[in-house]
mmCIF file of C-alpha atoms in Angstrom:
data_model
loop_
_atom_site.group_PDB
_atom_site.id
_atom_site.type_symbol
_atom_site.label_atom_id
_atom_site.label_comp_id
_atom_site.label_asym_id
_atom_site.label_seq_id
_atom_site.Cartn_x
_atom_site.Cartn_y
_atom_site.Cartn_z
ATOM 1 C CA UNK A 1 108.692 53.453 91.830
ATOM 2 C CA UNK A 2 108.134 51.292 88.499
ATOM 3 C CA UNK A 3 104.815 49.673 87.665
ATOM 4 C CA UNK A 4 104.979 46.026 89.293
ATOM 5 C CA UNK A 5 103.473 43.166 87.054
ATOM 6 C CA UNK A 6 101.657 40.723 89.898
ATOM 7 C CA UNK A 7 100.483 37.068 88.932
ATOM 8 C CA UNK A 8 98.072 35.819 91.291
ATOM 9 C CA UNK A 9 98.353 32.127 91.045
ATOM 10 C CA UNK A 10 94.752 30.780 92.667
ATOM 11 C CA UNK A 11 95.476 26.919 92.058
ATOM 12 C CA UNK A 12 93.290 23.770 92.918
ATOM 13 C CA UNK A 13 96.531 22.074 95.368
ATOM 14 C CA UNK A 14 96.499 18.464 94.880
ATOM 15 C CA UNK A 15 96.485 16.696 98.330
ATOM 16 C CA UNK A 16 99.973 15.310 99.357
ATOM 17 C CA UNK A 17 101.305 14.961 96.279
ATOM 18 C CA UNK A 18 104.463 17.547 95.948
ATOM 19 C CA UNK A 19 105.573 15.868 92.945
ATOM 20 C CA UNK A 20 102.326 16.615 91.274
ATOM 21 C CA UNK A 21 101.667 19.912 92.802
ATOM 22 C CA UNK A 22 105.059 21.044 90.852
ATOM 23 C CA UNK A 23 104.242 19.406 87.809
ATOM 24 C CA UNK A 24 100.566 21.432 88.319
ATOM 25 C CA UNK A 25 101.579 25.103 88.973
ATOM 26 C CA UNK A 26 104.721 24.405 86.420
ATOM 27 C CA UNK A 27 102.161 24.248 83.737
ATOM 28 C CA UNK A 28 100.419 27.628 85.518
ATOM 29 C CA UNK A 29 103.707 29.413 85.538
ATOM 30 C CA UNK A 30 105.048 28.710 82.076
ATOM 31 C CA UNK A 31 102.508 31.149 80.095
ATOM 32 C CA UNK A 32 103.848 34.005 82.171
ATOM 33 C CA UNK A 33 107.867 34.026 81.320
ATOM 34 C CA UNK A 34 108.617 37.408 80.590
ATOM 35 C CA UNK A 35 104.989 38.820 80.902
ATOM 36 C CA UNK A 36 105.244 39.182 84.952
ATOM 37 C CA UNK A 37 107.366 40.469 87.129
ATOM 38 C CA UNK A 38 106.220 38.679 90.625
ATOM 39 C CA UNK A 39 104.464 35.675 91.310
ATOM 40 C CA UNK A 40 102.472 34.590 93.840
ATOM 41 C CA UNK A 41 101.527 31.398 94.548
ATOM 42 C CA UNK A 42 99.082 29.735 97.817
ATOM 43 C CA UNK A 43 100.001 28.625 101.147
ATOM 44 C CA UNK A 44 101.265 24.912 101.406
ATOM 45 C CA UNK A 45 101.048 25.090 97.600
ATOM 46 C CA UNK A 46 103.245 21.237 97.059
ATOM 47 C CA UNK A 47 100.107 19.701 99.816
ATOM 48 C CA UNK A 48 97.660 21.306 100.777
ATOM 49 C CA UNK A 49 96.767 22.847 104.147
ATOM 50 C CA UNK A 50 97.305 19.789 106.404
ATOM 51 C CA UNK A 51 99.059 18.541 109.839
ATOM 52 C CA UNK A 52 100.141 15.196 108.227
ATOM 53 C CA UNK A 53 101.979 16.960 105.804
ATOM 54 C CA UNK A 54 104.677 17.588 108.374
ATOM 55 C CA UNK A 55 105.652 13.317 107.133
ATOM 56 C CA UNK A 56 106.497 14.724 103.562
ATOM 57 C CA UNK A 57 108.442 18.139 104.944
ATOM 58 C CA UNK A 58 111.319 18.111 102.552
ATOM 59 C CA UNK A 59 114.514 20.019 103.655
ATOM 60 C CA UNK A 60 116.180 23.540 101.831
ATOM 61 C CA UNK A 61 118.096 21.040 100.170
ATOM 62 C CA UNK A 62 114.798 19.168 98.776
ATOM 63 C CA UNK A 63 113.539 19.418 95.064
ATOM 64 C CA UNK A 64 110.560 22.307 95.992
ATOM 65 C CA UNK A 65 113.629 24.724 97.384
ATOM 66 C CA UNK A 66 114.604 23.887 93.925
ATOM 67 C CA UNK A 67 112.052 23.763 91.924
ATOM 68 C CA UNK A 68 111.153 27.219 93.125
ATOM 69 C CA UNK A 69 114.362 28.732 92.112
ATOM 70 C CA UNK A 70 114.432 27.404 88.749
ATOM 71 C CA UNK A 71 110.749 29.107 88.401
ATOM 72 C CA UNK A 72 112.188 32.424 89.010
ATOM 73 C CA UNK A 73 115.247 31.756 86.498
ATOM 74 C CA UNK A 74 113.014 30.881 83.914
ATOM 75 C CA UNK A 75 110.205 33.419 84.301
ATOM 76 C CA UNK A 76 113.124 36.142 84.596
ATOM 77 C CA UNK A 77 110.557 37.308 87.910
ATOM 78 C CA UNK A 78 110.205 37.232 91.846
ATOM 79 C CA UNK A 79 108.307 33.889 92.950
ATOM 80 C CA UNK A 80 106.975 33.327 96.295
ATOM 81 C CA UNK A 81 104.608 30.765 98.171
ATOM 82 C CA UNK A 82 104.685 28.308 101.171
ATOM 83 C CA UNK A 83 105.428 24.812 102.053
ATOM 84 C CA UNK A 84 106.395 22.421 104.801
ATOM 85 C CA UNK A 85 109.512 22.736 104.742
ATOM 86 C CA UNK A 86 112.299 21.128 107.687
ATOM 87 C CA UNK A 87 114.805 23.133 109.093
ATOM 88 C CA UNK A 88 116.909 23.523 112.655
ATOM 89 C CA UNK A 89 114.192 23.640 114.882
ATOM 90 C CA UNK A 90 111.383 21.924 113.726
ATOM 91 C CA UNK A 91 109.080 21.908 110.377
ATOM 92 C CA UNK A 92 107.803 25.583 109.472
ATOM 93 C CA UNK A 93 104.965 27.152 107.038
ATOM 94 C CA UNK A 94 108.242 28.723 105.431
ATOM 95 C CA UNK A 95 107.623 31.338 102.709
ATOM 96 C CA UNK A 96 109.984 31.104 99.800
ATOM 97 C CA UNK A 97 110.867 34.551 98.173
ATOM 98 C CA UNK A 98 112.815 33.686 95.210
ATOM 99 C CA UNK A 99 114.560 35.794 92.466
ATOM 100 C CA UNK A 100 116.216 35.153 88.851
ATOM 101 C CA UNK A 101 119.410 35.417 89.976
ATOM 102 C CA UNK A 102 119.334 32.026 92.220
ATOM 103 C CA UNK A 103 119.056 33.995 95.557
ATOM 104 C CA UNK A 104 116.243 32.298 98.159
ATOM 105 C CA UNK A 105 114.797 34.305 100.865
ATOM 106 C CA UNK A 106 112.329 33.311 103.706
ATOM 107 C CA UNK A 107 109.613 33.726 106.010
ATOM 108 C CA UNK A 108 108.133 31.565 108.618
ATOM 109 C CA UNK A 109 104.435 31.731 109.706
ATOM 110 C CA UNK A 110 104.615 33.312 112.871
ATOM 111 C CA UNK A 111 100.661 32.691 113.824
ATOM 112 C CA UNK A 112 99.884 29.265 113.590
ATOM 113 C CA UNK A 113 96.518 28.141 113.195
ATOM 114 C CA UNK A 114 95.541 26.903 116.844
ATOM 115 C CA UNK A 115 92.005 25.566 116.093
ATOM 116 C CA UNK A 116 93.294 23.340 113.702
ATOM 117 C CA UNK A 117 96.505 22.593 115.756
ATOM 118 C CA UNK A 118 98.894 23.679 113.573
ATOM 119 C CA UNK A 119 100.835 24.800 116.668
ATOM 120 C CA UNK A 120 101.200 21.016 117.878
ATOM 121 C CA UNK A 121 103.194 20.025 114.602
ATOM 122 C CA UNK A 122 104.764 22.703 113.304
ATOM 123 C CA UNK A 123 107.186 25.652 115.255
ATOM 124 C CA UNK A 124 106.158 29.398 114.699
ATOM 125 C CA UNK A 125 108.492 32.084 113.043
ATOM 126 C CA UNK A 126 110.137 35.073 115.068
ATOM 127 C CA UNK A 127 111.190 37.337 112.363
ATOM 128 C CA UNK A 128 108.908 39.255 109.757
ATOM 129 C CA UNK A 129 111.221 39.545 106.288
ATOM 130 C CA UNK A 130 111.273 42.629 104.089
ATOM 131 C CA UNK A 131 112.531 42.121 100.971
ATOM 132 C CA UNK A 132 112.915 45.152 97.754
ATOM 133 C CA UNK A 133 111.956 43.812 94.097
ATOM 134 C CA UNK A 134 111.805 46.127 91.361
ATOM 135 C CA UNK A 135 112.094 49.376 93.635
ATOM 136 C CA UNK A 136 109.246 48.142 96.098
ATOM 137 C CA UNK A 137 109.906 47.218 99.470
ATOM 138 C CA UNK A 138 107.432 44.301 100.400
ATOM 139 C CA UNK A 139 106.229 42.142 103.585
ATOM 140 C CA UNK A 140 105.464 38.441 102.518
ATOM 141 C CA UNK A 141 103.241 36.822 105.026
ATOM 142 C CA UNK A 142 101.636 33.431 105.547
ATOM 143 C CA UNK A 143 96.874 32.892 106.111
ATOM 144 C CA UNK A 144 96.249 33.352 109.985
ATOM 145 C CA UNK A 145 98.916 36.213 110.200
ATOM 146 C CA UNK A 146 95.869 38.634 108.510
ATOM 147 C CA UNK A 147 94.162 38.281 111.728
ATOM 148 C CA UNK A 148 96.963 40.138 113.385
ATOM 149 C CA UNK A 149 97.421 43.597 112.463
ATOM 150 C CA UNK A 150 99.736 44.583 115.193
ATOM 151 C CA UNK A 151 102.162 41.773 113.860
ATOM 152 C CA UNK A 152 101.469 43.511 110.270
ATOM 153 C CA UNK A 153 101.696 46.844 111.189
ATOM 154 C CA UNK A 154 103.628 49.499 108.505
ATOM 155 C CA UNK A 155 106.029 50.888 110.741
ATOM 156 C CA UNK A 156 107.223 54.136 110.367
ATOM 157 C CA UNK A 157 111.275 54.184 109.571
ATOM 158 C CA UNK A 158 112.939 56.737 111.313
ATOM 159 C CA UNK A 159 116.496 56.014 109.293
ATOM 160 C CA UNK A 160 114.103 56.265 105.999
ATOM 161 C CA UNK A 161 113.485 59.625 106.579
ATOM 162 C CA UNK A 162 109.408 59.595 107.370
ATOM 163 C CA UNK A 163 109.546 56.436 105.053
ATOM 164 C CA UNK A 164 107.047 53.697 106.345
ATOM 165 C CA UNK A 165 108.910 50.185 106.085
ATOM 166 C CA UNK A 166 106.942 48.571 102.754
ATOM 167 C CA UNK A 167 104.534 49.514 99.838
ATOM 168 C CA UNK A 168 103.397 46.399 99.026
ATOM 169 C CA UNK A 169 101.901 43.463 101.637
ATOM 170 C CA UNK A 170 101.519 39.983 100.632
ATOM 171 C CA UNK A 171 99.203 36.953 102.214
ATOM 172 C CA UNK A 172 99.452 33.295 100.846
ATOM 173 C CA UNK A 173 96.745 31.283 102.363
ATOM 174 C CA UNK A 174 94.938 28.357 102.385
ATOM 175 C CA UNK A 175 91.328 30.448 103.542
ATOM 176 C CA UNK A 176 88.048 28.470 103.850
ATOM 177 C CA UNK A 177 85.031 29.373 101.809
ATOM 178 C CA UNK A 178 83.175 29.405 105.340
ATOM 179 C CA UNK A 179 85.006 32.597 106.162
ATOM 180 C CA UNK A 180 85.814 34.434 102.507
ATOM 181 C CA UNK A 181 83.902 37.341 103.958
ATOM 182 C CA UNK A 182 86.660 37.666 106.838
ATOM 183 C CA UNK A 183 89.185 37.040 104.219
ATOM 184 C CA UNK A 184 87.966 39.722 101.890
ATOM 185 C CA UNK A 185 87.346 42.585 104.965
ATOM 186 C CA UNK A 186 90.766 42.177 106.733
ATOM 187 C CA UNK A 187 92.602 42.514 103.317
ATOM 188 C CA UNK A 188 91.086 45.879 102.904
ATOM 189 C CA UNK A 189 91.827 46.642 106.226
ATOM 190 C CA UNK A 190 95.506 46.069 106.121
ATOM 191 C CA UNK A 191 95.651 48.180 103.339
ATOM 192 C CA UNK A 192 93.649 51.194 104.728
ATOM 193 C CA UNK A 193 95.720 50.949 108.263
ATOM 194 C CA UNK A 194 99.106 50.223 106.424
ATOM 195 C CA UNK A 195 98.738 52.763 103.900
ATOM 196 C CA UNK A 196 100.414 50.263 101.321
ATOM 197 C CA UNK A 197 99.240 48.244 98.187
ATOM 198 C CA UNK A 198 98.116 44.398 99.101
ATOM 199 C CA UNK A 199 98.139 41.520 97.492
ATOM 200 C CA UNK A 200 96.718 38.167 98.134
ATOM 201 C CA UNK A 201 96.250 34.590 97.048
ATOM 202 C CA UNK A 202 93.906 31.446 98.165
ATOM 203 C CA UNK A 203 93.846 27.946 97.116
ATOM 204 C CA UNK A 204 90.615 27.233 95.219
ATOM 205 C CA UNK A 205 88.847 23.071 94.782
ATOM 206 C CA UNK A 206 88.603 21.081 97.572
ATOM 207 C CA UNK A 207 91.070 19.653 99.982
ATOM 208 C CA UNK A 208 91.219 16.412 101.510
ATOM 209 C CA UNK A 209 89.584 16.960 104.300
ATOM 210 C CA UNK A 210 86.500 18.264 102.310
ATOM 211 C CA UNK A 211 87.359 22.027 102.895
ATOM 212 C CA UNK A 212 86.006 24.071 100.294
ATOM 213 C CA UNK A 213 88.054 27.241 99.270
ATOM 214 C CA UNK A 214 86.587 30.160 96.751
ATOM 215 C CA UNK A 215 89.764 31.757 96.069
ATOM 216 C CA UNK A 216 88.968 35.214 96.476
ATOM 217 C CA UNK A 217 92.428 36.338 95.630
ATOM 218 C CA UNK A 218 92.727 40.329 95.180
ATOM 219 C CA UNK A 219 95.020 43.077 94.160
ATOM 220 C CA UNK A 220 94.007 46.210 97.027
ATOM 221 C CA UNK A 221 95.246 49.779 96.694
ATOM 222 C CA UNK A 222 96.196 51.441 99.589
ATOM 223 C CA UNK A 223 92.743 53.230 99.697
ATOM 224 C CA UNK A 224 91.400 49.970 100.688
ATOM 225 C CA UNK A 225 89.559 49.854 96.903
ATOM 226 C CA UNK A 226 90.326 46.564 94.794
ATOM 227 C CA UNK A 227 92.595 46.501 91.531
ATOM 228 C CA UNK A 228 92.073 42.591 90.653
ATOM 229 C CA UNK A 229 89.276 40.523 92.432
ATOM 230 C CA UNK A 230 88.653 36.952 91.444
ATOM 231 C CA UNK A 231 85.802 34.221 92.636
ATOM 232 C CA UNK A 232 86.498 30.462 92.399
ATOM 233 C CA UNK A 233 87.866 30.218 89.547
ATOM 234 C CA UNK A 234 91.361 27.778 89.234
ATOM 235 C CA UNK A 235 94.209 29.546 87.180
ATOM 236 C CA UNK A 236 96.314 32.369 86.957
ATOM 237 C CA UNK A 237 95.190 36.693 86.857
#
Protein backbone atom coordinates (compact mmCIF):
# COMPACT_ATOMS: atom_id res chain seq x y z
CA UNK A 1 0.00 0.00 0.00
CA UNK A 2 1.55 3.45 -1.35
CA UNK A 3 1.96 6.49 0.87
CA UNK A 4 -1.44 8.55 0.48
CA UNK A 5 -0.98 12.44 0.24
CA UNK A 6 -4.27 13.83 2.38
CA UNK A 7 -5.34 17.64 2.15
CA UNK A 8 -7.45 18.56 4.91
CA UNK A 9 -9.40 21.46 3.67
CA UNK A 10 -10.74 23.29 7.17
CA UNK A 11 -12.59 26.30 5.35
CA UNK A 12 -14.63 29.30 6.86
CA UNK A 13 -18.20 28.17 4.54
CA UNK A 14 -19.85 31.24 3.50
CA UNK A 15 -23.60 31.07 4.45
CA UNK A 16 -25.91 30.24 1.42
CA UNK A 17 -23.91 31.35 -1.06
CA UNK A 18 -22.82 28.15 -3.36
CA UNK A 19 -21.59 30.37 -5.93
CA UNK A 20 -19.18 31.90 -3.53
CA UNK A 21 -18.40 28.88 -1.55
CA UNK A 22 -16.88 27.46 -5.05
CA UNK A 23 -15.22 30.47 -5.92
CA UNK A 24 -13.74 30.18 -1.97
CA UNK A 25 -12.38 26.58 -1.72
CA UNK A 26 -11.37 26.97 -5.68
CA UNK A 27 -8.80 29.38 -4.51
CA UNK A 28 -7.96 26.64 -1.44
CA UNK A 29 -7.62 23.85 -3.91
CA UNK A 30 -5.52 25.42 -6.64
CA UNK A 31 -2.04 25.46 -4.58
CA UNK A 32 -2.35 21.71 -4.25
CA UNK A 33 -2.46 20.40 -8.14
CA UNK A 34 -0.11 17.76 -8.27
CA UNK A 35 1.17 18.02 -4.59
CA UNK A 36 -1.91 15.79 -3.13
CA UNK A 37 -3.35 12.90 -3.84
CA UNK A 38 -6.93 13.20 -1.88
CA UNK A 39 -8.83 15.99 -0.78
CA UNK A 40 -11.06 16.53 1.72
CA UNK A 41 -13.25 19.11 2.06
CA UNK A 42 -16.32 19.96 5.11
CA UNK A 43 -19.79 18.94 5.34
CA UNK A 44 -22.36 21.21 3.42
CA UNK A 45 -19.17 22.89 2.16
CA UNK A 46 -21.37 25.25 -0.94
CA UNK A 47 -23.81 26.52 2.55
CA UNK A 48 -23.18 25.84 5.49
CA UNK A 49 -24.82 23.47 7.99
CA UNK A 50 -28.46 24.63 7.66
CA UNK A 51 -32.26 23.32 7.16
CA UNK A 52 -33.09 26.23 4.75
CA UNK A 53 -30.52 25.17 2.59
CA UNK A 54 -32.76 22.38 1.37
CA UNK A 55 -34.39 25.90 -1.02
CA UNK A 56 -30.91 26.06 -2.84
CA UNK A 57 -30.46 21.93 -3.19
CA UNK A 58 -29.14 21.84 -6.69
CA UNK A 59 -29.58 18.50 -8.62
CA UNK A 60 -26.46 15.86 -9.96
CA UNK A 61 -26.94 17.78 -12.92
CA UNK A 62 -26.22 21.27 -11.00
CA UNK A 63 -22.87 23.28 -11.29
CA UNK A 64 -21.37 21.83 -7.58
CA UNK A 65 -21.73 18.02 -9.16
CA UNK A 66 -19.63 19.84 -11.60
CA UNK A 67 -17.59 21.91 -10.16
CA UNK A 68 -16.41 19.02 -8.05
CA UNK A 69 -15.39 16.95 -10.92
CA UNK A 70 -13.47 19.49 -12.63
CA UNK A 71 -11.49 19.85 -9.09
CA UNK A 72 -10.38 16.36 -9.32
CA UNK A 73 -9.37 16.75 -13.19
CA UNK A 74 -7.35 19.55 -12.44
CA UNK A 75 -5.66 18.55 -9.18
CA UNK A 76 -4.93 15.05 -10.99
CA UNK A 77 -6.40 13.70 -7.13
CA UNK A 78 -9.52 12.12 -5.28
CA UNK A 79 -11.92 15.04 -3.97
CA UNK A 80 -14.64 14.52 -1.61
CA UNK A 81 -17.12 16.68 0.61
CA UNK A 82 -20.93 17.22 1.13
CA UNK A 83 -23.76 19.26 -0.03
CA UNK A 84 -27.51 19.49 -0.39
CA UNK A 85 -27.91 17.96 -3.10
CA UNK A 86 -31.73 16.72 -4.79
CA UNK A 87 -32.22 13.46 -5.97
CA UNK A 88 -35.26 10.66 -6.33
CA UNK A 89 -36.43 10.69 -3.02
CA UNK A 90 -35.92 13.74 -1.40
CA UNK A 91 -32.79 16.23 -0.69
CA UNK A 92 -29.73 14.29 0.98
CA UNK A 93 -26.32 15.35 2.91
CA UNK A 94 -24.81 13.47 -0.24
CA UNK A 95 -21.02 12.91 -0.13
CA UNK A 96 -19.31 13.42 -3.43
CA UNK A 97 -16.23 11.08 -4.02
CA UNK A 98 -14.74 12.29 -7.12
CA UNK A 99 -11.70 11.15 -9.24
CA UNK A 100 -9.51 12.60 -12.29
CA UNK A 101 -10.90 10.55 -14.61
CA UNK A 102 -14.60 12.23 -14.48
CA UNK A 103 -16.09 9.28 -12.44
CA UNK A 104 -18.57 10.61 -9.33
CA UNK A 105 -19.30 8.41 -6.50
CA UNK A 106 -21.64 8.93 -3.43
CA UNK A 107 -22.70 8.70 -0.01
CA UNK A 108 -25.72 9.83 1.80
CA UNK A 109 -25.75 10.75 5.55
CA UNK A 110 -27.42 8.00 7.02
CA UNK A 111 -27.74 9.71 10.75
CA UNK A 112 -29.34 12.83 10.52
CA UNK A 113 -28.99 15.30 13.07
CA UNK A 114 -32.41 15.03 15.07
CA UNK A 115 -31.86 17.90 17.59
CA UNK A 116 -31.47 20.20 14.96
CA UNK A 117 -34.18 18.51 12.74
CA UNK A 118 -32.30 17.65 10.03
CA UNK A 119 -34.52 14.55 9.80
CA UNK A 120 -37.71 16.83 9.04
CA UNK A 121 -36.05 18.26 5.74
CA UNK A 122 -33.81 16.08 4.48
CA UNK A 123 -34.18 11.87 3.83
CA UNK A 124 -31.41 9.60 5.43
CA UNK A 125 -29.03 7.26 3.36
CA UNK A 126 -29.28 3.31 3.43
CA UNK A 127 -26.05 2.31 1.98
CA UNK A 128 -22.42 2.94 3.44
CA UNK A 129 -19.95 3.32 0.09
CA UNK A 130 -16.45 1.87 -0.08
CA UNK A 131 -14.50 3.16 -2.55
CA UNK A 132 -10.29 2.07 -3.42
CA UNK A 133 -7.94 5.19 -4.34
CA UNK A 134 -4.41 4.67 -4.72
CA UNK A 135 -4.44 0.97 -3.29
CA UNK A 136 -6.53 2.01 -0.10
CA UNK A 137 -9.88 0.93 0.43
CA UNK A 138 -11.79 3.84 2.28
CA UNK A 139 -15.31 4.59 4.07
CA UNK A 140 -16.41 8.31 3.43
CA UNK A 141 -18.88 9.37 6.00
CA UNK A 142 -20.90 12.48 6.80
CA UNK A 143 -20.71 14.63 11.11
CA UNK A 144 -23.41 12.78 13.31
CA UNK A 145 -22.50 9.31 11.72
CA UNK A 146 -19.16 9.45 14.34
CA UNK A 147 -21.59 8.98 17.04
CA UNK A 148 -22.42 5.59 15.67
CA UNK A 149 -19.82 3.10 15.74
CA UNK A 150 -21.90 0.12 15.00
CA UNK A 151 -22.92 1.92 11.65
CA UNK A 152 -18.92 2.47 11.26
CA UNK A 153 -17.81 -0.66 12.24
CA UNK A 154 -14.55 -2.34 10.11
CA UNK A 155 -16.03 -5.45 9.20
CA UNK A 156 -14.12 -8.34 8.79
CA UNK A 157 -14.27 -9.71 4.89
CA UNK A 158 -14.55 -13.21 4.73
CA UNK A 159 -14.06 -13.21 0.60
CA UNK A 160 -10.81 -10.91 1.48
CA UNK A 161 -9.24 -13.56 3.08
CA UNK A 162 -9.07 -12.19 7.00
CA UNK A 163 -9.04 -8.71 5.19
CA UNK A 164 -11.13 -6.09 7.25
CA UNK A 165 -13.28 -3.99 4.64
CA UNK A 166 -11.14 -0.39 4.68
CA UNK A 167 -7.80 1.20 5.89
CA UNK A 168 -8.69 4.50 5.82
CA UNK A 169 -12.14 6.25 7.46
CA UNK A 170 -13.24 9.60 6.56
CA UNK A 171 -15.76 12.23 8.50
CA UNK A 172 -16.79 15.63 6.85
CA UNK A 173 -18.60 17.66 9.35
CA UNK A 174 -19.92 20.70 10.25
CA UNK A 175 -18.93 20.04 14.42
CA UNK A 176 -19.64 22.83 16.96
CA UNK A 177 -16.90 24.31 19.05
CA UNK A 178 -19.33 23.46 22.10
CA UNK A 179 -18.54 19.81 21.57
CA UNK A 180 -14.74 19.68 19.86
CA UNK A 181 -13.86 17.54 22.84
CA UNK A 182 -16.53 14.82 21.61
CA UNK A 183 -15.30 15.45 18.19
CA UNK A 184 -11.68 14.90 19.00
CA UNK A 185 -12.38 11.51 21.46
CA UNK A 186 -14.71 9.60 19.03
CA UNK A 187 -12.16 10.12 16.13
CA UNK A 188 -9.62 8.29 18.13
CA UNK A 189 -11.99 5.88 18.97
CA UNK A 190 -12.96 4.84 15.53
CA UNK A 191 -9.57 4.38 14.82
CA UNK A 192 -8.57 2.21 17.87
CA UNK A 193 -11.95 -0.07 17.37
CA UNK A 194 -11.57 -0.08 13.47
CA UNK A 195 -8.04 -0.77 13.42
CA UNK A 196 -7.73 1.66 10.31
CA UNK A 197 -6.14 5.16 9.62
CA UNK A 198 -8.83 8.25 10.04
CA UNK A 199 -9.18 11.23 8.68
CA UNK A 200 -11.31 14.17 9.38
CA UNK A 201 -12.38 17.67 8.50
CA UNK A 202 -14.59 20.62 10.25
CA UNK A 203 -15.72 23.88 9.04
CA UNK A 204 -13.96 26.65 10.98
CA UNK A 205 -15.62 30.86 11.36
CA UNK A 206 -18.93 31.26 12.20
CA UNK A 207 -22.16 30.26 10.61
CA UNK A 208 -25.25 32.05 10.30
CA UNK A 209 -26.84 31.04 12.98
CA UNK A 210 -23.89 32.21 15.25
CA UNK A 211 -22.40 28.62 15.63
CA UNK A 212 -18.89 28.76 16.30
CA UNK A 213 -16.68 25.88 14.85
CA UNK A 214 -12.72 25.34 15.87
CA UNK A 215 -11.91 23.06 13.17
CA UNK A 216 -10.11 20.49 14.88
CA UNK A 217 -9.49 18.54 11.75
CA UNK A 218 -6.93 15.48 12.28
CA UNK A 219 -5.01 12.82 10.51
CA UNK A 220 -5.32 9.48 13.30
CA UNK A 221 -3.28 6.31 12.94
CA UNK A 222 -4.84 3.29 13.65
CA UNK A 223 -3.22 3.27 17.18
CA UNK A 224 -5.59 5.95 17.97
CA UNK A 225 -2.26 8.53 18.08
CA UNK A 226 -2.60 11.76 15.77
CA UNK A 227 -0.48 12.34 12.45
CA UNK A 228 -1.90 16.03 11.62
CA UNK A 229 -3.93 18.02 14.30
CA UNK A 230 -5.04 21.54 13.59
CA UNK A 231 -6.97 24.34 15.92
CA UNK A 232 -9.06 27.11 14.30
CA UNK A 233 -7.19 28.03 11.90
CA UNK A 234 -9.02 28.63 8.09
CA UNK A 235 -6.95 26.98 5.18
CA UNK A 236 -5.59 23.98 3.92
CA UNK A 237 -2.83 21.09 5.93
Amino acid sequence: MQDLRISLVQGATRWHDPAANREYYGALLEPLAGNTDLVILPETFTSGFSNEAIDEAEGMDGPTVAWIRAQAASLDAAVTGSVQLRAEGGVFNRLLWATPDGSLQYYDKRHLFRYAGEHKRYAAGDRRLSVEWKGWRINPLVCYDLRFPVYSRNRYDVEREAELDFDLQIFVANWPAARAYAWKTLLRARAIENLCYVAAVNRVGVDGNGLEYSGDSAVIDFLGQPLIETTGEEGVV
